[in-house]
Structure formats: C-alpha cells, structure tokens
Short mmCIF file of C-alpha atoms and ligand atoms in Angstrom, two decimals:
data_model
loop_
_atom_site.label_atom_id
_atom_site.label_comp_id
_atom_site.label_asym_id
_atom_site.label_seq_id
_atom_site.Cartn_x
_atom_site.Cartn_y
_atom_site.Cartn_z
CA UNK A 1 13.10 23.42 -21.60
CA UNK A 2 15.49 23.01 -19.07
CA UNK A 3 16.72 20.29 -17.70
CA UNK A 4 15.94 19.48 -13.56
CA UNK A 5 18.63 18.76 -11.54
CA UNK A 6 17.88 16.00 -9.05
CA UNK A 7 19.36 15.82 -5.87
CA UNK A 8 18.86 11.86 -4.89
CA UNK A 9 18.77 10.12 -1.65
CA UNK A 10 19.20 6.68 -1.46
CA UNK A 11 20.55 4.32 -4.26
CA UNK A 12 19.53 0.76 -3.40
CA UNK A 13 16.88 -1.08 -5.62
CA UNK A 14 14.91 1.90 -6.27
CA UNK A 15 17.41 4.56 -6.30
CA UNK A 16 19.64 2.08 -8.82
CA UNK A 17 16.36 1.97 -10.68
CA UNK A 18 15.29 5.64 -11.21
CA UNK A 19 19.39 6.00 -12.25
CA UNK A 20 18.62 3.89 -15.03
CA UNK A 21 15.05 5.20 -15.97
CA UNK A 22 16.04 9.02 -16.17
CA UNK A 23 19.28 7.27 -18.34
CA UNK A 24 17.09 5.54 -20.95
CA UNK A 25 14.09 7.98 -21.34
CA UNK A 26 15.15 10.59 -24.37
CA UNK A 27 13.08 13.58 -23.03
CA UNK A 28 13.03 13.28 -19.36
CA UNK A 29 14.84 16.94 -18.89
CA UNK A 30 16.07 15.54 -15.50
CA UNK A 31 19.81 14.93 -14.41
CA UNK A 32 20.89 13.03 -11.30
CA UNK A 33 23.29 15.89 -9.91
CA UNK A 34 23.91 14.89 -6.91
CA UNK A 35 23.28 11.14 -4.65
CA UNK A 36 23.66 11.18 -1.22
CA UNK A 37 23.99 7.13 0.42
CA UNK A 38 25.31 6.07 3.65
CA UNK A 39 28.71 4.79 2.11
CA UNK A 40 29.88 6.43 -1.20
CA UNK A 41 32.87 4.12 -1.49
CA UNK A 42 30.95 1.04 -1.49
CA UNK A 43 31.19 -1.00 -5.00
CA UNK A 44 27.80 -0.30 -7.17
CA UNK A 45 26.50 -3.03 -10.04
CA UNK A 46 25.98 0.31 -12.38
CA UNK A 47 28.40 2.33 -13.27
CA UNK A 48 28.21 5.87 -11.87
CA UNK A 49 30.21 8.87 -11.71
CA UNK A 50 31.92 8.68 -8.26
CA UNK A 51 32.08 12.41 -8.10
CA UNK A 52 28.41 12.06 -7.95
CA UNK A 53 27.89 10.56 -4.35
CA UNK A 54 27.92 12.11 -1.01
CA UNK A 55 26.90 11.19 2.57
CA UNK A 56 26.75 14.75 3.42
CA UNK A 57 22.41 15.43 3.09
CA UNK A 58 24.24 19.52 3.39
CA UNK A 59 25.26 19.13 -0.36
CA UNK A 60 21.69 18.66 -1.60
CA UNK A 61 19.97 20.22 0.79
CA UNK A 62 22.30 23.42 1.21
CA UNK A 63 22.80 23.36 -2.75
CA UNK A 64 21.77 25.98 -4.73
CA UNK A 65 21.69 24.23 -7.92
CA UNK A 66 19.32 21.66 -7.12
CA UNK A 67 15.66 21.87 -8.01
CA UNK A 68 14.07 18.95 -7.21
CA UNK A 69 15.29 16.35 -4.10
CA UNK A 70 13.88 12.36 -4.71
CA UNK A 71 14.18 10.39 -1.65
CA UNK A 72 14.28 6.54 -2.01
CA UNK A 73 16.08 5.13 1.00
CA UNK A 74 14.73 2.51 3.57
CA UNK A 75 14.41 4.55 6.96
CA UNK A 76 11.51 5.69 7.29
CA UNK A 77 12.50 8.24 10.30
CA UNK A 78 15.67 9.46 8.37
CA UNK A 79 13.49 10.42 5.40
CA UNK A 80 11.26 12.16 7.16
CA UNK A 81 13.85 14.36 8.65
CA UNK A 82 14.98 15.03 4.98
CA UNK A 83 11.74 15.30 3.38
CA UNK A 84 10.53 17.77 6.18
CA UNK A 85 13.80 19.53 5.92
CA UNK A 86 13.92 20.32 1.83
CA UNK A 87 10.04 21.14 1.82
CA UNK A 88 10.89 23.66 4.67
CA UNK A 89 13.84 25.32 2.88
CA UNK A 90 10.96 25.35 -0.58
CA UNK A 91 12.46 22.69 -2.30
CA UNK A 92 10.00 20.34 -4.32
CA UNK A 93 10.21 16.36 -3.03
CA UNK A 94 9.36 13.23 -4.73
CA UNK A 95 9.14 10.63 -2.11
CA UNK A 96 8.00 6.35 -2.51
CA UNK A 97 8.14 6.02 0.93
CA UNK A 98 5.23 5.09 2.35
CA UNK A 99 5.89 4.07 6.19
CA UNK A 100 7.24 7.85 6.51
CA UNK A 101 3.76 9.62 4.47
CA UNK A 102 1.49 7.34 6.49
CA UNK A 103 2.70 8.54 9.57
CA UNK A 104 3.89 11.97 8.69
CA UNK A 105 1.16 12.75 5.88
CA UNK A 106 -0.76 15.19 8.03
CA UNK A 107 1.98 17.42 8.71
CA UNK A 108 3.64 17.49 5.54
CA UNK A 109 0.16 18.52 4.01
CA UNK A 110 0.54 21.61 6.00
CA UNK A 111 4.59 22.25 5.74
CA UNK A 112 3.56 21.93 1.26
CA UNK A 113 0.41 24.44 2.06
CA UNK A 114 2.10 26.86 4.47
CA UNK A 115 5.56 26.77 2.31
CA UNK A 116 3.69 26.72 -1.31
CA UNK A 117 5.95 23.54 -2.49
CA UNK A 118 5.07 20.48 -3.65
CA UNK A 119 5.78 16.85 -2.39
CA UNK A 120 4.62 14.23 -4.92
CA UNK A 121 4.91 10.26 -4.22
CA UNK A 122 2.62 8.21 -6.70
CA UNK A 123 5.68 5.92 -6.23
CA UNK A 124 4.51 5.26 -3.06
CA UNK A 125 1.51 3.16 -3.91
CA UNK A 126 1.45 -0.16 -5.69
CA UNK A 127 4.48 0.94 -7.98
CA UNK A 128 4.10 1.92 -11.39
CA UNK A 129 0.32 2.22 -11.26
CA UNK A 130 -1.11 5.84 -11.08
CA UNK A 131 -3.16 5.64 -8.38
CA UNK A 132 -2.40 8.85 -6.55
CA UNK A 133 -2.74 11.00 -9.27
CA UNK A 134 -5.95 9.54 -10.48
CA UNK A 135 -7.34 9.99 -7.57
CA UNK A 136 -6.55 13.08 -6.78
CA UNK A 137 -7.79 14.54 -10.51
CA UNK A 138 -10.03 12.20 -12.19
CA UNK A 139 -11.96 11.70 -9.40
CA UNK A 140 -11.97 14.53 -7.65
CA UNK A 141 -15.72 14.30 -6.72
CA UNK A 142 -17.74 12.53 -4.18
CA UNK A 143 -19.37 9.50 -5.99
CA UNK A 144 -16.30 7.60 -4.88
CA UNK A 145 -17.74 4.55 -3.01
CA UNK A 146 -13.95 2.60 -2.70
CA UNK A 147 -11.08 1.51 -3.52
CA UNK A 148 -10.40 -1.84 -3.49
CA UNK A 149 -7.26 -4.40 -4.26
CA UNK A 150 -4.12 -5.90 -3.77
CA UNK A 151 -1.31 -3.08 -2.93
CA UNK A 152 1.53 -5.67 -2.07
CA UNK A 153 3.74 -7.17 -4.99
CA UNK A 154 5.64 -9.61 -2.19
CA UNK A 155 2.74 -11.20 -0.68
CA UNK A 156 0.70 -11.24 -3.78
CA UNK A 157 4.13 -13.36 -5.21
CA UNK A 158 3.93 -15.67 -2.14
CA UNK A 159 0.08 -16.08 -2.35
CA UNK A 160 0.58 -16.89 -6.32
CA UNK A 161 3.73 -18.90 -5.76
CA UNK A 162 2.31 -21.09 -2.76
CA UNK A 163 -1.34 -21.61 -5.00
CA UNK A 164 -0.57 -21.96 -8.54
CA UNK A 165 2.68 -23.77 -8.46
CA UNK A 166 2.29 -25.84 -5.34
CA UNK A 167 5.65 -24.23 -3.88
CA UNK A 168 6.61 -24.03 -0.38
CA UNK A 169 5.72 -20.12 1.64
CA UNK A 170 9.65 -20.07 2.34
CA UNK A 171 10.96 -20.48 -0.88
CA UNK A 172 8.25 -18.08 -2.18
CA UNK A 173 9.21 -15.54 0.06
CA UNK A 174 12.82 -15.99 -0.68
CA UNK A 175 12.06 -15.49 -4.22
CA UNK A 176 10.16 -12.31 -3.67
CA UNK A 177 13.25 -11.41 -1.64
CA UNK A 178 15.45 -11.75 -4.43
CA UNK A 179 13.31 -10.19 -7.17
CA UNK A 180 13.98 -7.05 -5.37
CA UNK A 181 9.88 -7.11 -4.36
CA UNK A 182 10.26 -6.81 -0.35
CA UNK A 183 10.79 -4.99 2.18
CA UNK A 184 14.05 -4.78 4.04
CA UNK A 185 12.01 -6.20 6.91
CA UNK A 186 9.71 -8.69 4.71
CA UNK A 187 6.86 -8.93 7.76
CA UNK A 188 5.92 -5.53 6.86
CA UNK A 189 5.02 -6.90 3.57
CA UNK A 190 3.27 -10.57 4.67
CA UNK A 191 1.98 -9.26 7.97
CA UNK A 192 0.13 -6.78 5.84
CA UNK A 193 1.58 -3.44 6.93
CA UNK A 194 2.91 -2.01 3.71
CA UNK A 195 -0.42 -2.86 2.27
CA UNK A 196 -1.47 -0.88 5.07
CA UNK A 197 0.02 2.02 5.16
CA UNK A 198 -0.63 2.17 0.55
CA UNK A 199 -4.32 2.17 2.04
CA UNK A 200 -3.67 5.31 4.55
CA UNK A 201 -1.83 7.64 1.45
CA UNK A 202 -4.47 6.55 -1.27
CA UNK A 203 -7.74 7.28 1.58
CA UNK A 204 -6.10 10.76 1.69
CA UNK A 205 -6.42 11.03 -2.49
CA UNK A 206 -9.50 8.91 -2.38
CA UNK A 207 -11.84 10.33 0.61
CA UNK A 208 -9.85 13.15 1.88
CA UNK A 209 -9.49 11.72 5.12
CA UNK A 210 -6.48 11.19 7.06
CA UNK A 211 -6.60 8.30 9.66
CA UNK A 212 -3.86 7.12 11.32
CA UNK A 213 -2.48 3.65 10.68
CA UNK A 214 -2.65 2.20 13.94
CA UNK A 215 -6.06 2.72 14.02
CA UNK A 216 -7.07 0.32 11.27
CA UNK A 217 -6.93 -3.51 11.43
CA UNK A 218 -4.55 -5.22 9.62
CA UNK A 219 -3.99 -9.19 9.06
CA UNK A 220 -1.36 -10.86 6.89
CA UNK A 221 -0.67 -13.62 5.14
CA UNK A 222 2.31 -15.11 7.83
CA UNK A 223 0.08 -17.67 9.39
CA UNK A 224 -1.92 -19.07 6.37
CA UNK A 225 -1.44 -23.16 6.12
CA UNK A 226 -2.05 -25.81 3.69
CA UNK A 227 -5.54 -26.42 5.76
CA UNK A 228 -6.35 -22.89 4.08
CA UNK A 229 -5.47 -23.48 1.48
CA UNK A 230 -7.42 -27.04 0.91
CA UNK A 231 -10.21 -24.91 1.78
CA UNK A 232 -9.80 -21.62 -0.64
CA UNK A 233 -9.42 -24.45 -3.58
CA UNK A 234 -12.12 -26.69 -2.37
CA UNK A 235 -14.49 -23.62 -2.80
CA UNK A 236 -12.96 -22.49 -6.41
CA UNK A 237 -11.72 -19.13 -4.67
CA UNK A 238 -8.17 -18.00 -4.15
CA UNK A 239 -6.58 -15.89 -0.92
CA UNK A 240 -5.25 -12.82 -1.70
CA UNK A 241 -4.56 -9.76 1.05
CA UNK A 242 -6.64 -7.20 -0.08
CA UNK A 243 -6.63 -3.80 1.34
CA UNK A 244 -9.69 -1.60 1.08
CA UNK A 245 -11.52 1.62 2.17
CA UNK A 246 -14.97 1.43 1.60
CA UNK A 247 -17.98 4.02 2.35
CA UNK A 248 -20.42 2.05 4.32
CA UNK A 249 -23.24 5.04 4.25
CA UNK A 250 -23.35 8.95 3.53
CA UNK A 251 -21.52 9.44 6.59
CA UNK A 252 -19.20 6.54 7.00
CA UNK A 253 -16.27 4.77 5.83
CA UNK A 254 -14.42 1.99 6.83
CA UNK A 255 -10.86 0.39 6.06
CA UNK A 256 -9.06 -2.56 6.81
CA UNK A 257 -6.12 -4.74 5.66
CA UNK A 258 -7.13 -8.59 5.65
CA UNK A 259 -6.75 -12.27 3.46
CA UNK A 260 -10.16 -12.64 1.34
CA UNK A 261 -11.57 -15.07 -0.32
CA UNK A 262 -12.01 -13.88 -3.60
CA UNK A 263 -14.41 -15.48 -6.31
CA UNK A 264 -13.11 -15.90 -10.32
CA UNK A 265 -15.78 -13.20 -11.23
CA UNK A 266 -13.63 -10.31 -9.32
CA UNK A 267 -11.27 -8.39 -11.16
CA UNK A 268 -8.03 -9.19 -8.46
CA UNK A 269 -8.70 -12.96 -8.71
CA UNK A 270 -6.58 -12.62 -11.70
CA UNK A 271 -3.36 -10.49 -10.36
CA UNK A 272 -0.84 -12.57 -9.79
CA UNK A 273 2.70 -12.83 -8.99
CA UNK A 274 3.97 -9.34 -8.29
CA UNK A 275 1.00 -7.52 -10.12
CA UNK A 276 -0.96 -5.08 -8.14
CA UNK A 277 -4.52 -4.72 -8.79
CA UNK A 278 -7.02 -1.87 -7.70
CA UNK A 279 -10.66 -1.59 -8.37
CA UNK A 280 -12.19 1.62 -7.75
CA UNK A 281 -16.09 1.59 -7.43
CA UNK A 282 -17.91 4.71 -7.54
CA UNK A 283 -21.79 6.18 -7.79
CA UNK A 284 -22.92 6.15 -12.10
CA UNK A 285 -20.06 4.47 -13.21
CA UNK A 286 -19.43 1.16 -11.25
CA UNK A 287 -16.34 -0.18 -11.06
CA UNK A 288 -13.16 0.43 -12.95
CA UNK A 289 -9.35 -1.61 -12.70
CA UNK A 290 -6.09 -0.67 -12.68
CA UNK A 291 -3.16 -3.13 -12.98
CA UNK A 292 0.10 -2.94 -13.10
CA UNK A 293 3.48 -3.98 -11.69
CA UNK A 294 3.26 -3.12 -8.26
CA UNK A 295 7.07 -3.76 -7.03
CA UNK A 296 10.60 -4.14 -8.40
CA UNK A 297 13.44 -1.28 -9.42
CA UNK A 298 12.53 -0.24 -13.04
CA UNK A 299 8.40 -0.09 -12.46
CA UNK A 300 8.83 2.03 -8.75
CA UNK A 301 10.88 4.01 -10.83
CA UNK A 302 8.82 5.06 -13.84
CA UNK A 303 6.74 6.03 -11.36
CA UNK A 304 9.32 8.31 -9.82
CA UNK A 305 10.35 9.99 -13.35
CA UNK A 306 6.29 10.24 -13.99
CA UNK A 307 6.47 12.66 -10.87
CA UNK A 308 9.78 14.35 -11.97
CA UNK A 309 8.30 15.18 -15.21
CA UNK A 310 5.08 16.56 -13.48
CA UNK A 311 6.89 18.64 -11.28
CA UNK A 312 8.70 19.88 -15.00
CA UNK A 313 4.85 21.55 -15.36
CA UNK A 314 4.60 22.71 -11.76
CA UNK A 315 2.27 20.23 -10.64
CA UNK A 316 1.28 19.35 -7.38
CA UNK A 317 -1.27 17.74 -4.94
CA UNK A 318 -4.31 20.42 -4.21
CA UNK A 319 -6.04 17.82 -1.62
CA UNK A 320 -9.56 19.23 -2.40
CA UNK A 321 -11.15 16.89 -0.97
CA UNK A 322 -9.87 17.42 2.49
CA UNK A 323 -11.71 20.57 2.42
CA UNK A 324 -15.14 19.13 1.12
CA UNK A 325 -17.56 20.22 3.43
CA UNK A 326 -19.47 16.71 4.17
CA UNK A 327 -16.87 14.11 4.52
CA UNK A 328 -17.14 11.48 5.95
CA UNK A 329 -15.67 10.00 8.58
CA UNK A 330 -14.58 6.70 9.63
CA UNK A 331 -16.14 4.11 11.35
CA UNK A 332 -15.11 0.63 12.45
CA UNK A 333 -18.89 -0.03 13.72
CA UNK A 334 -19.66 -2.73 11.09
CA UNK A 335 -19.93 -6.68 10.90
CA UNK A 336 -17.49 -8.71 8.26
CA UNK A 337 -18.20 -11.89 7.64
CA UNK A 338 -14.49 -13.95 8.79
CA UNK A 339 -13.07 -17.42 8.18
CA UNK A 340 -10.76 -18.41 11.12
CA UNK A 341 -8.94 -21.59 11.08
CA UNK A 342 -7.86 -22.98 14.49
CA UNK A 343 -6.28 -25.34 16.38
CA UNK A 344 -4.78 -24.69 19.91
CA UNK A 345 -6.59 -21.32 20.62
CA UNK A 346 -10.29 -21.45 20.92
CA UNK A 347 -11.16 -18.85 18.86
CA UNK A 348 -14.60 -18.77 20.47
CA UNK A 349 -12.93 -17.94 23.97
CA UNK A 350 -10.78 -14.87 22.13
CA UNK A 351 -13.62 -13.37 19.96
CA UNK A 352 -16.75 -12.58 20.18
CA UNK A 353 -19.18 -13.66 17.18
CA UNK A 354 -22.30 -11.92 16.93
CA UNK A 355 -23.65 -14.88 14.56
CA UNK A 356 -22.03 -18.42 13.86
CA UNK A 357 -23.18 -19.48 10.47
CA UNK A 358 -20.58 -22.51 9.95
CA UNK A 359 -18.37 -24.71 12.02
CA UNK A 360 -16.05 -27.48 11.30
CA UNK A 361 -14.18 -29.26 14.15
CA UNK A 362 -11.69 -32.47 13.21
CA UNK A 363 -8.78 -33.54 14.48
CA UNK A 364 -6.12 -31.96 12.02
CA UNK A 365 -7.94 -28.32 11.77
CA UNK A 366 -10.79 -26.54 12.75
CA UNK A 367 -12.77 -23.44 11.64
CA UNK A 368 -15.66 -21.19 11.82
CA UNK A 369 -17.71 -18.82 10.16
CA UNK A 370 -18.90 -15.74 11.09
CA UNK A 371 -20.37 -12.27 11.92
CA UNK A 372 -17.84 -9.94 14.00
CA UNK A 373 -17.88 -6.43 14.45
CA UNK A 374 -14.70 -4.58 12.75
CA UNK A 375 -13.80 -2.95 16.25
CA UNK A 376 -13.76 -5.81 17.77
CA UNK A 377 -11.40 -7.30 15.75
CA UNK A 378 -9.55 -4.09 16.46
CA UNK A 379 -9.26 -4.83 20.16
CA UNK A 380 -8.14 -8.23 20.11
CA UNK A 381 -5.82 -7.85 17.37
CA UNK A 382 -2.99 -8.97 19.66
CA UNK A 383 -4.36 -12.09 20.75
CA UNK A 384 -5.10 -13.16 16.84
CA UNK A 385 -1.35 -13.13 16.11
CA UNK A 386 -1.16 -16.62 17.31
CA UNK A 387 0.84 -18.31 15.05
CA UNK A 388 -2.38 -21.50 15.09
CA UNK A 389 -5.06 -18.94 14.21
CA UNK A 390 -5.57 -17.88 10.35
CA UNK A 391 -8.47 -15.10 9.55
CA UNK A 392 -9.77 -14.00 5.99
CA UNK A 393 -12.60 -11.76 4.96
CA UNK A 394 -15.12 -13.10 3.03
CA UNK A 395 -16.87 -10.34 1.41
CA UNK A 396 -20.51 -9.02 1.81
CA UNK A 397 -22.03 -5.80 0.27
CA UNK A 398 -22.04 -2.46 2.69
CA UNK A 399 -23.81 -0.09 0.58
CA UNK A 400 -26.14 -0.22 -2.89
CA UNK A 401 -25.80 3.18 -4.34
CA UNK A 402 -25.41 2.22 -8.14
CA UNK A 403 -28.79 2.92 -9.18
N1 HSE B 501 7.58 -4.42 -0.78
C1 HSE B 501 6.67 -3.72 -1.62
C2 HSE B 501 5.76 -4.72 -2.30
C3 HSE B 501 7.43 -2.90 -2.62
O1 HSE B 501 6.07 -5.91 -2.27
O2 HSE B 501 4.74 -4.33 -2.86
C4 HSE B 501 6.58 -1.92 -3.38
O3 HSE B 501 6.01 -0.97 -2.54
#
C-alpha cells in the first residue's frame, strides 16, 4: 500500500497533535507532506522539518502530489474557503471543524455529491469518539429515537471542577484553557455553542436532517451560581450541558442545547472532567453509550488519522438518510419542564409559563419551576442572557416507542 500524502492546514493544538499521531502509529501509510500556517518562521515545541511549512494554501492546493488535504485551523470562514476550494478541484478533506460544517454542511453535501469526493470530519464531534461514523453505518435505519449527551470537554471540566472539587468557575475555566480543551474564544464552549453546532453535524448522521444552528436554542453554563448549585446537590443530581435531538413523534423532532439536571441512574451523570458522553436511544434496542475523551491534541487527533486511514479504503459519507422518504422534520412546538433561578429580572414578566409547578422566593435567590414551550424559549432567548437569570432542563419523556 501506498503511503497518503497529507497536505495539512493549521498546526496549533490539533494540528501539533495529528503530527505526532501519524509519527507514532507503525501502519498509518500517511505522511505530512506539506503544512501550511499563518507564520512558518514562528518557533514550534516539536521538532519539524522547516522545509515542510508554507503560508502559501497554492502549494497544497495547486500540488499535484498531494492526496488528501486535513484542515485543523481556528477560522472557521478561512476553512471554509479551503475546504470548498480542495473538494472543488476533487481533492478528498478531513476537516474537525465544526463552526465551518454547521454552517456550511448543506453545501458541501452537494460540492462531495456533484464532484464525487469525499469530506470526512468524525473529528469534529466530541473528539476521539466515533460518533459520525456510527451513525452514519451502524445505524443507518429509522428506529433512531436520539441522541443524547455531553459534546463539550471544556464545560463538562468546569461543571466537574466547580462540583466535585469545590473549585472556583474561573480557575476551572483557566484550567480547561490550559489543558488545550477550549476554544480560542472559550464562550463558544460555556455559552453552549460548540455543543451546539456537534448537535447540528451529528442530526445530519443521526436523522438526516439539516437545520440550521441559529434556529435551535442554546443555553450555557456562563451564568450558573453557587445558589445552583446548593440546589443540584440538595436534590442528589448534578448540572451538566447536555445537547440533544430527540424525535418527539413519527413526524417530529426536536433539538436543543441546555444545563440539565441529571439523576445518578443516567449514563452522563458519570462523565466527568473532559470526557464526552453520548447515549443513543433507538426503537428494539434501547439505549446504548459511548464515552470517550472528547477534547485535547492527541484524542482530536486519533480521530483525524481514523479518517485518514478510511479515506486509505475510499470511504466516504453516503448520507442515506437524507434521502429517506419519511423524515421527519423539526419542530420546536413542545413543553420542557425548566428550572430558572432569579434575582433582579422577574422571570415571570420575560417568559411565559404555561404551568407553574414550584416556586421559591427568599431574599438571597429565587426560582421557579415550570412548563414552557421550546419556541418560546426560542424567542426570548435574548432577554435570558441576563447575567441574574440561570435555566436548566429537567427532563420528561417525549415519546414511548420501546415496546
Ligand atoms: N473546545 C472543545 C471542547 C474542543 O471543549 O469540547 C473539542 O471539540
């Protein structure tokens, strides 16, 4: 067999990790050829070839000799451009960014169909764990019911950090910062949007249904406070941000990006630190759990080398379920039942309960319990940012189809 040669962009945490994967895995068939960064001069903590770097995207994309281009840099909009740009001129991507697929997903479906090449990014969602590629083969059927868990290593950290050890959010976050877990930006990971935009990619794999993230509430962990916490530990449950699509009948599905409360007996009340955790329930077989590291260099990148290697075969995303002739589509016409903590804002002014089952007034905190539908959640989304206002899901059953 012959070896790939890999034209890379991007060698920051990832890039530095899938370096050092390809480097210590005997049969990978896969050389770096070729890395393009912003600034090849600056100093790098492994030692590379200087020959090797470029910040010309021309000498991959132009190059003859490359087979296979693996994109791992931070802008979203620049990778696009390059990812769009290879898999026009046929050559085979393996992307792990998932800003640029959640966004640009529906096109590039139809630049890989229209051009017959593949773009592969199991990298892309919660790290090392397979998730794409399960999806997309195993169960490529329609008793899928929904996928379920935590998709952010950073916040996940934080949430662990802040419960189990009784440290502060900022030094947790600072942590996950150094660890190499976050985001450039960390808000897209504890304001929930790289949870978020995980869910979009794996709905595609999971339901064959595209929907656009802006469209979907999502809630974070930024304004969660010891009050919360009191609470989550007072009723034996911990808080993680949990992102999940869920069919709610034949015809529907739903998806959001929230806090829960989450009981010992679930499966994610035990993924901690920067362990990702996905449950995937489905019609005659219940529920199944995958775990795994869901952040850092070396597990992003063994994800990255498990695409390489399936590109070595020829493989590549068929989307069959985006062609199944009764899917469903989504619907954000649905009660949850919410926790919102409170203090300045009255929550009951901003949004409107359909049912008040609990409420707790004192002069340090206050909260309430309640129905609300999804889309209205949706429409005042803005107005619960407020830095006094906390909101968690506290979850209730949409659909009985195991028997
Ligand atoms: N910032 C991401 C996380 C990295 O914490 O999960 C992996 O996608």
């Amino acid at each position: 067999m012959s070896n790939i040669h890999i034209g890379l962009f991007g060698f920051g945490v990832v890039g530095q990790g899938v370096f050092e994967v390809i480097r210590k895995s005997k049969n990978a068939h896969a050389e770096i050829a070729r890395i393009c960064v912003r600034d090849p001069k600056k100093p790098r903590k492994i030692a590379v070839d200087p020959a090797l770097f470029t910040d010309r995207a021309e000498e991959i994309l132009d190059n003859p000799h490359i087979d296979l281009v693996v994109e791992v840099i931070n802008d979203a909009e620049e990778a696009y451009r390059i990812v769009r740009q290879a898999l026009l001129k046929g050559i085979p991507v393996v992307s792990g960014n998932k800003a640029m697929l959640a966004k640009h997903l529906p096109e590039l479906i139809e630049i890989q169909k229209k051009n017959r090449v593949a773009l592969l990014y199991d990298a892309s969602s919660c790290g090392s764990i397979p998730v794409i590629r399960n999806l997309e083969e195993y169960y490529d059927n329609d008793l899928l019911l929904e996928v379920k868990g935590i998709l952010n290593g950073s916040s996940n950290y934080i949430l662990s950090r802040v419960f189990d050890h009784r440290e502060s959010y900022a030094d947790a976050l600072r942590q996950a910062q150094e660890l190499g877990f976050a985001e450039s930006d960390p808000s897209f990971d504890i304001e929930g949007y790289d949870s978020l935009f995980k869910l979009v990619i794996i709905t595609v794999h999971a339901l064959g249904a595209y929907v656009a993230p802006e469209r979907i509430f999502t809630y974070g962990i930024a304004s969660i406070h010891e009050s919360d916490i009191r609470y989550a530990r007072e009723k034996r449950v911990k808080i993680k941000l949990v992102a999940q699509v869920v069919k709610v009948s034949d015809e529907h599905f739903t998806m959001f990006v929230m806090p829960e409360f989450v009981e010992p007996s679930r499966y994610i009340y035990s993924v901690d630190d920067e362990y990702n955790g996905v449950v995937i329930r489905g019609e005659c077989y219940d529920r199944q759990f995958m775990f795994g590291k869901g952040a850092g260099s070396l597990p992003t990148a063994s994800s990255i080398l498990s695409d390489v290697m399936a590109r070595l075969h020829d493989y590549r995303y068929e989307y069959k379920k985006r062609e199944y002739l009764q899917k469903p589509t989504y619907t954000t016409d649905l009660s949850l039942k919410i926790y919102v903590r409170y203090s300045q804002t009255n929550i009951l002014h901003v949004l409107h309960f359909e049912e008040i089952l609990e409420q707790y007034i004192s002069t340090e905190s206050n909260y309430v319990i309640g129905m609300v539908r999804l889309s209205e959640l949706l429409a005042k989304r803005d107005s619960l940012r407020a830095r006094d206002l906390f909101i968690a899901n506290i979850p209730i059953f949409f659909l009985d189809r195991d028997n």
